mmCIF file of C-alpha atoms in Angstrom:
data_model
loop_
_atom_site.group_PDB
_atom_site.id
_atom_site.type_symbol
_atom_site.label_atom_id
_atom_site.label_comp_id
_atom_site.label_asym_id
_atom_site.label_seq_id
_atom_site.Cartn_x
_atom_site.Cartn_y
_atom_site.Cartn_z
ATOM 1 C CA UNK A 1 0.000 0.001 0.007
ATOM 2 C CA UNK A 2 0.993 3.595 -0.607
ATOM 3 C CA UNK A 3 0.085 5.298 2.646
ATOM 4 C CA UNK A 4 0.249 9.080 3.048
ATOM 5 C CA UNK A 5 0.180 10.771 6.434
ATOM 6 C CA UNK A 6 -0.375 14.514 6.776
ATOM 7 C CA UNK A 7 1.298 15.920 9.882
ATOM 8 C CA UNK A 8 1.651 19.346 11.446
ATOM 9 C CA UNK A 9 4.211 20.842 13.800
ATOM 10 C CA UNK A 10 2.592 22.317 16.920
ATOM 11 C CA UNK A 11 3.635 23.740 20.257
ATOM 12 C CA UNK A 12 4.138 21.098 22.919
ATOM 13 C CA UNK A 13 0.922 20.776 24.942
ATOM 14 C CA UNK A 14 3.034 20.922 28.140
ATOM 15 C CA UNK A 15 4.481 24.325 27.196
ATOM 16 C CA UNK A 16 3.391 27.483 28.998
ATOM 17 C CA UNK A 17 1.630 29.717 26.485
ATOM 18 C CA UNK A 18 2.604 33.387 26.508
ATOM 19 C CA UNK A 19 1.109 36.109 24.328
ATOM 20 C CA UNK A 20 3.232 38.881 22.770
ATOM 21 C CA UNK A 21 2.313 42.559 22.545
ATOM 22 C CA UNK A 22 0.298 41.914 19.376
ATOM 23 C CA UNK A 23 -1.880 39.330 21.073
ATOM 24 C CA UNK A 24 -0.307 36.452 19.183
ATOM 25 C CA UNK A 25 1.255 33.304 20.641
ATOM 26 C CA UNK A 26 4.969 33.809 21.400
ATOM 27 C CA UNK A 27 6.744 30.692 20.100
ATOM 28 C CA UNK A 28 10.157 31.787 21.374
ATOM 29 C CA UNK A 29 11.615 29.277 23.772
ATOM 30 C CA UNK A 30 8.835 26.705 23.473
ATOM 31 C CA UNK A 31 9.268 23.140 22.227
ATOM 32 C CA UNK A 32 7.759 22.343 18.837
ATOM 33 C CA UNK A 33 6.607 18.737 18.303
ATOM 34 C CA UNK A 34 4.531 16.566 16.001
ATOM 35 C CA UNK A 35 0.866 17.292 16.583
ATOM 36 C CA UNK A 36 0.058 14.541 19.142
ATOM 37 C CA UNK A 37 -2.999 13.275 17.244
ATOM 38 C CA UNK A 38 -0.929 13.035 14.067
ATOM 39 C CA UNK A 39 1.391 10.605 15.909
ATOM 40 C CA UNK A 40 -1.528 8.151 16.108
ATOM 41 C CA UNK A 41 -1.978 8.523 12.344
ATOM 42 C CA UNK A 42 1.707 7.770 11.781
ATOM 43 C CA UNK A 43 1.511 4.717 14.015
ATOM 44 C CA UNK A 44 -1.576 3.443 12.213
ATOM 45 C CA UNK A 45 0.233 3.878 8.885
ATOM 46 C CA UNK A 46 3.250 1.946 10.135
ATOM 47 C CA UNK A 47 1.018 -0.919 11.263
ATOM 48 C CA UNK A 48 -0.601 -1.012 7.824
ATOM 49 C CA UNK A 49 2.804 -1.139 6.212
ATOM 50 C CA UNK A 50 3.881 -4.006 8.484
ATOM 51 C CA UNK A 51 0.703 -5.919 7.627
ATOM 52 C CA UNK A 52 0.355 -5.212 3.906
ATOM 53 C CA UNK A 53 3.756 -3.957 2.790
ATOM 54 C CA UNK A 54 4.283 -0.740 0.886
ATOM 55 C CA UNK A 55 5.546 2.724 1.789
ATOM 56 C CA UNK A 56 4.632 5.444 4.247
ATOM 57 C CA UNK A 57 5.075 9.014 3.029
ATOM 58 C CA UNK A 58 4.794 11.893 5.478
ATOM 59 C CA UNK A 59 3.776 15.348 4.236
ATOM 60 C CA UNK A 60 3.989 18.590 6.194
ATOM 61 C CA UNK A 61 3.571 22.294 5.471
ATOM 62 C CA UNK A 62 5.711 24.745 7.371
ATOM 63 C CA UNK A 63 8.927 26.732 7.659
ATOM 64 C CA UNK A 64 12.485 25.532 8.171
ATOM 65 C CA UNK A 65 11.782 24.542 11.789
ATOM 66 C CA UNK A 66 9.307 21.880 10.600
ATOM 67 C CA UNK A 67 12.227 19.727 9.408
ATOM 68 C CA UNK A 68 12.627 18.461 12.976
ATOM 69 C CA UNK A 69 9.051 17.196 12.961
ATOM 70 C CA UNK A 70 9.621 15.393 9.669
ATOM 71 C CA UNK A 71 12.737 13.711 10.996
ATOM 72 C CA UNK A 72 10.816 12.540 14.057
ATOM 73 C CA UNK A 73 8.215 10.923 11.818
ATOM 74 C CA UNK A 74 10.947 9.263 9.756
ATOM 75 C CA UNK A 75 12.600 8.042 12.934
ATOM 76 C CA UNK A 76 9.311 6.373 13.943
ATOM 77 C CA UNK A 77 9.486 4.353 10.723
ATOM 78 C CA UNK A 78 8.060 6.382 7.833
ATOM 79 C CA UNK A 79 9.927 5.771 4.576
ATOM 80 C CA UNK A 80 10.099 9.237 3.055
ATOM 81 C CA UNK A 81 8.812 12.745 3.492
ATOM 82 C CA UNK A 82 7.714 15.822 1.580
ATOM 83 C CA UNK A 83 8.163 19.290 3.093
ATOM 84 C CA UNK A 84 6.261 22.153 1.475
ATOM 85 C CA UNK A 85 8.270 25.218 2.491
ATOM 86 C CA UNK A 86 7.938 28.448 0.534
ATOM 87 C CA UNK A 87 9.045 31.845 1.911
ATOM 88 C CA UNK A 88 6.487 33.470 -0.398
ATOM 89 C CA UNK A 89 3.695 31.892 1.602
ATOM 90 C CA UNK A 90 2.371 34.150 4.347
ATOM 91 C CA UNK A 91 -0.350 33.381 6.869
ATOM 92 C CA UNK A 92 -2.142 30.073 6.306
ATOM 93 C CA UNK A 93 -5.711 29.161 7.217
ATOM 94 C CA UNK A 94 -7.441 25.786 6.949
ATOM 95 C CA UNK A 95 -8.549 26.392 3.359
ATOM 96 C CA UNK A 96 -5.061 27.293 2.159
ATOM 97 C CA UNK A 97 -3.499 24.317 3.997
ATOM 98 C CA UNK A 98 -6.077 21.952 2.473
ATOM 99 C CA UNK A 99 -5.483 23.315 -1.025
ATOM 100 C CA UNK A 100 -1.679 22.966 -0.756
ATOM 101 C CA UNK A 101 -1.797 19.476 0.724
ATOM 102 C CA UNK A 102 -4.278 18.285 -1.907
ATOM 103 C CA UNK A 103 -2.137 19.613 -4.752
ATOM 104 C CA UNK A 104 0.921 17.942 -3.267
ATOM 105 C CA UNK A 105 -0.795 14.584 -2.810
ATOM 106 C CA UNK A 106 -1.979 14.663 -6.425
ATOM 107 C CA UNK A 107 1.679 14.361 -7.473
ATOM 108 C CA UNK A 108 2.293 11.029 -5.684
ATOM 109 C CA UNK A 109 0.665 7.576 -5.606
ATOM 110 C CA UNK A 110 -1.632 6.841 -2.673
ATOM 111 C CA UNK A 111 -4.109 4.207 -1.530
ATOM 112 C CA UNK A 112 -5.095 5.835 1.772
ATOM 113 C CA UNK A 113 -4.470 9.190 3.450
ATOM 114 C CA UNK A 114 -4.317 9.473 7.238
ATOM 115 C CA UNK A 115 -4.163 12.388 9.679
ATOM 116 C CA UNK A 116 -5.013 13.239 13.232
ATOM 117 C CA UNK A 117 -8.619 14.372 13.698
ATOM 118 C CA UNK A 118 -7.422 17.894 14.581
ATOM 119 C CA UNK A 119 -4.373 19.877 15.611
ATOM 120 C CA UNK A 120 -3.852 20.832 19.227
ATOM 121 C CA UNK A 121 -3.234 24.519 18.513
ATOM 122 C CA UNK A 122 -6.202 25.531 16.338
ATOM 123 C CA UNK A 123 -8.450 22.532 16.940
ATOM 124 C CA UNK A 124 -10.610 23.224 13.888
ATOM 125 C CA UNK A 125 -10.732 19.641 12.541
ATOM 126 C CA UNK A 126 -11.181 21.109 9.058
ATOM 127 C CA UNK A 127 -8.009 20.568 7.046
ATOM 128 C CA UNK A 128 -8.235 16.841 6.301
ATOM 129 C CA UNK A 129 -11.913 16.824 5.316
ATOM 130 C CA UNK A 130 -11.509 19.940 3.140
ATOM 131 C CA UNK A 131 -8.502 18.305 1.508
ATOM 132 C CA UNK A 132 -10.593 15.190 0.805
ATOM 133 C CA UNK A 133 -13.213 17.368 -0.888
ATOM 134 C CA UNK A 134 -10.564 18.934 -3.133
ATOM 135 C CA UNK A 135 -9.219 15.483 -4.035
ATOM 136 C CA UNK A 136 -12.712 14.138 -4.708
ATOM 137 C CA UNK A 137 -12.268 11.422 -2.086
ATOM 138 C CA UNK A 138 -14.588 10.065 0.600
ATOM 139 C CA UNK A 139 -13.553 10.723 4.189
ATOM 140 C CA UNK A 140 -14.289 9.413 7.677
ATOM 141 C CA UNK A 141 -13.399 11.437 10.745
ATOM 142 C CA UNK A 142 -12.784 10.577 14.416
ATOM 143 C CA UNK A 143 -11.892 6.938 13.757
ATOM 144 C CA UNK A 144 -10.994 4.790 16.791
ATOM 145 C CA UNK A 145 -10.570 1.480 14.918
ATOM 146 C CA UNK A 146 -9.676 0.838 11.300
ATOM 147 C CA UNK A 147 -9.645 -2.427 9.355
ATOM 148 C CA UNK A 148 -8.507 -2.790 5.754
ATOM 149 C CA UNK A 149 -9.614 -5.617 3.488
ATOM 150 C CA UNK A 150 -8.360 -5.210 -0.056
ATOM 151 C CA UNK A 151 -9.811 -1.957 -1.371
ATOM 152 C CA UNK A 152 -12.399 -1.693 1.389
ATOM 153 C CA UNK A 153 -11.967 0.010 4.749
ATOM 154 C CA UNK A 154 -14.192 -0.491 7.796
ATOM 155 C CA UNK A 155 -13.966 2.249 10.387
ATOM 156 C CA UNK A 156 -15.358 2.552 13.891
ATOM 157 C CA UNK A 157 -16.159 6.242 14.296
ATOM 158 C CA UNK A 158 -16.731 8.179 17.521
ATOM 159 C CA UNK A 159 -20.069 10.008 17.510
ATOM 160 C CA UNK A 160 -22.067 11.812 20.207
ATOM 161 C CA UNK A 161 -23.103 9.233 22.745
ATOM 162 C CA UNK A 162 -21.683 6.199 20.984
ATOM 163 C CA UNK A 163 -19.871 4.620 18.022
ATOM 164 C CA UNK A 164 -20.771 4.181 14.367
ATOM 165 C CA UNK A 165 -19.374 1.567 11.952
ATOM 166 C CA UNK A 166 -18.833 2.863 8.440
ATOM 167 C CA UNK A 167 -17.477 1.238 5.275
ATOM 168 C CA UNK A 168 -15.701 3.120 2.534
ATOM 169 C CA UNK A 169 -13.914 2.202 -0.703
ATOM 170 C CA UNK A 170 -10.259 3.175 -0.986
ATOM 171 C CA UNK A 171 -8.665 5.564 -1.679
ATOM 172 C CA UNK A 172 -10.092 7.614 1.167
ATOM 173 C CA UNK A 173 -9.086 10.116 3.797
ATOM 174 C CA UNK A 174 -9.240 8.905 7.407
ATOM 175 C CA UNK A 175 -8.671 11.009 10.508
ATOM 176 C CA UNK A 176 -7.937 9.203 13.759
ATOM 177 C CA UNK A 177 -8.440 9.910 17.452
ATOM 178 C CA UNK A 178 -6.355 9.208 20.531
ATOM 179 C CA UNK A 179 -6.577 5.570 21.599
ATOM 180 C CA UNK A 180 -6.739 3.995 18.146
ATOM 181 C CA UNK A 181 -3.319 2.519 18.909
ATOM 182 C CA UNK A 182 -0.293 2.917 21.162
ATOM 183 C CA UNK A 183 2.340 5.142 19.579
ATOM 184 C CA UNK A 184 5.835 3.673 19.426
ATOM 185 C CA UNK A 185 8.917 5.571 20.474
ATOM 186 C CA UNK A 186 11.654 6.077 17.844
ATOM 187 C CA UNK A 187 14.563 3.704 18.420
ATOM 188 C CA UNK A 188 18.200 4.759 18.319
ATOM 189 C CA UNK A 189 18.549 2.868 15.018
ATOM 190 C CA UNK A 190 15.432 4.596 13.690
ATOM 191 C CA UNK A 191 16.816 8.020 14.588
ATOM 192 C CA UNK A 192 20.088 7.247 12.775
ATOM 193 C CA UNK A 193 18.290 5.890 9.700
ATOM 194 C CA UNK A 194 16.014 8.958 9.569
ATOM 195 C CA UNK A 195 19.010 11.131 8.649
ATOM 196 C CA UNK A 196 19.435 9.194 5.396
ATOM 197 C CA UNK A 197 15.773 8.800 4.358
ATOM 198 C CA UNK A 198 14.495 10.867 1.409
ATOM 199 C CA UNK A 199 13.127 14.278 2.342
ATOM 200 C CA UNK A 200 11.863 16.219 -0.655
ATOM 201 C CA UNK A 201 11.528 20.010 -0.236
ATOM 202 C CA UNK A 202 8.880 21.656 -2.426
ATOM 203 C CA UNK A 203 7.904 25.210 -3.183
ATOM 204 C CA UNK A 204 4.425 26.202 -4.305
ATOM 205 C CA UNK A 205 5.575 26.464 -7.907
ATOM 206 C CA UNK A 206 6.620 22.799 -7.820
ATOM 207 C CA UNK A 207 2.991 21.779 -7.328
ATOM 208 C CA UNK A 208 1.480 24.320 -9.685
ATOM 209 C CA UNK A 209 0.399 26.939 -7.150
ATOM 210 C CA UNK A 210 1.192 30.601 -6.590
ATOM 211 C CA UNK A 211 1.001 32.353 -3.250
ATOM 212 C CA UNK A 212 -0.863 35.278 -4.804
ATOM 213 C CA UNK A 213 -3.701 32.930 -5.730
ATOM 214 C CA UNK A 214 -4.220 31.653 -2.193
ATOM 215 C CA UNK A 215 -6.556 33.984 -0.320
ATOM 216 C CA UNK A 216 -7.281 33.783 3.392
ATOM 217 C CA UNK A 217 -10.890 32.944 4.193
ATOM 218 C CA UNK A 218 -10.439 33.177 7.949
ATOM 219 C CA UNK A 219 -7.969 35.191 10.008
ATOM 220 C CA UNK A 220 -7.199 35.023 13.690
ATOM 221 C CA UNK A 221 -6.818 38.611 14.881
ATOM 222 C CA UNK A 222 -6.030 38.014 18.535
ATOM 223 C CA UNK A 223 -5.713 35.356 21.199
ATOM 224 C CA UNK A 224 -6.719 35.734 24.869
ATOM 225 C CA UNK A 225 -5.630 33.565 27.740
ATOM 226 C CA UNK A 226 -8.266 32.072 30.075
ATOM 227 C CA UNK A 227 -8.858 33.696 33.443
ATOM 228 C CA UNK A 228 -6.274 32.387 35.935
ATOM 229 C CA UNK A 229 -7.671 29.755 38.196
ATOM 230 C CA UNK A 230 -8.303 30.931 41.756
ATOM 231 C CA UNK A 231 -7.448 28.952 44.820
ATOM 232 C CA UNK A 232 -10.058 27.040 46.747
ATOM 233 C CA UNK A 233 -11.881 28.392 49.804
ATOM 234 C CA UNK A 234 -12.409 26.696 53.136
ATOM 235 C CA UNK A 235 -15.763 27.416 54.673
ATOM 236 C CA UNK A 236 -15.565 27.457 58.493
ATOM 237 C CA UNK A 237 -18.212 26.355 60.958
ATOM 238 C CA UNK A 238 -20.419 23.323 61.385
ATOM 239 C CA UNK A 239 -21.800 21.416 58.382
ATOM 240 C CA UNK A 240 -25.180 23.198 58.404
ATOM 241 C CA UNK A 241 -23.572 26.646 58.677
ATOM 242 C CA UNK A 242 -21.001 25.864 55.962
ATOM 243 C CA UNK A 243 -23.728 24.525 53.659
ATOM 244 C CA UNK A 244 -25.760 27.697 54.110
ATOM 245 C CA UNK A 245 -22.684 29.843 53.306
ATOM 246 C CA UNK A 246 -21.907 27.694 50.231
ATOM 247 C CA UNK A 247 -25.418 28.182 48.905
ATOM 248 C CA UNK A 248 -25.064 31.957 49.402
ATOM 249 C CA UNK A 249 -21.742 32.024 47.529
ATOM 250 C CA UNK A 250 -23.126 30.002 44.624
ATOM 251 C CA UNK A 251 -26.197 32.241 44.412
ATOM 252 C CA UNK A 252 -24.720 35.720 45.053
ATOM 253 C CA UNK A 253 -21.063 35.498 43.997
ATOM 254 C CA UNK A 254 -20.766 32.702 41.454
ATOM 255 C CA UNK A 255 -24.343 33.318 40.251
ATOM 256 C CA UNK A 256 -24.855 29.688 39.243
ATOM 257 C CA UNK A 257 -28.062 29.221 41.253
#
């Protein structure tokens, strides 16, 4: 099988988020990693390769710093990677990302395309399904179990209040959720081999696109941090007195009653 995995570099979820004077996230000094949900997609691709044979190709869109993310995916076991990196490309929204990834994938063979259900920074869950639309492919999102039989895929999808079993003909786009598998750690041998695996850099012109023709449809103007969590309060007195005071606080201060 020719398995393609779309990955994104994101800020480590353990990092402390700080906003700069423009209200944007300050990425200075924070660790950048593979989007955690994309790691499950890579692992699922590697298991398919081990079962059916074939190749796993990782694709990412980003600046020079995204090379580290690609090498991490190659160290896990992916065979080769494509890095779309064009200085002419400015701000990217979900529509632009979907268009670029779709155009890139059109240039390579594929039987199935995998990705995490969403990224941990924007959380829109839009890119993969919009990419599928541009490629004219069926898609299934939020998959927690995936079985492949020839050119047919059976997916167990997470829905509100339960699970749904869906069947789809390949090629298709599948986005996965946490828990579909257990992600492997790159071995020392894998890390060494990753340095020699093919990594193809592409500019927009290489896939027939021009930055001037990619218009933003959505723009984030500012981020705000949540209100800092306040410490707990100890209510003195006997149980009846404390209960009465708690009810007053909930009604008059918290205004939830």
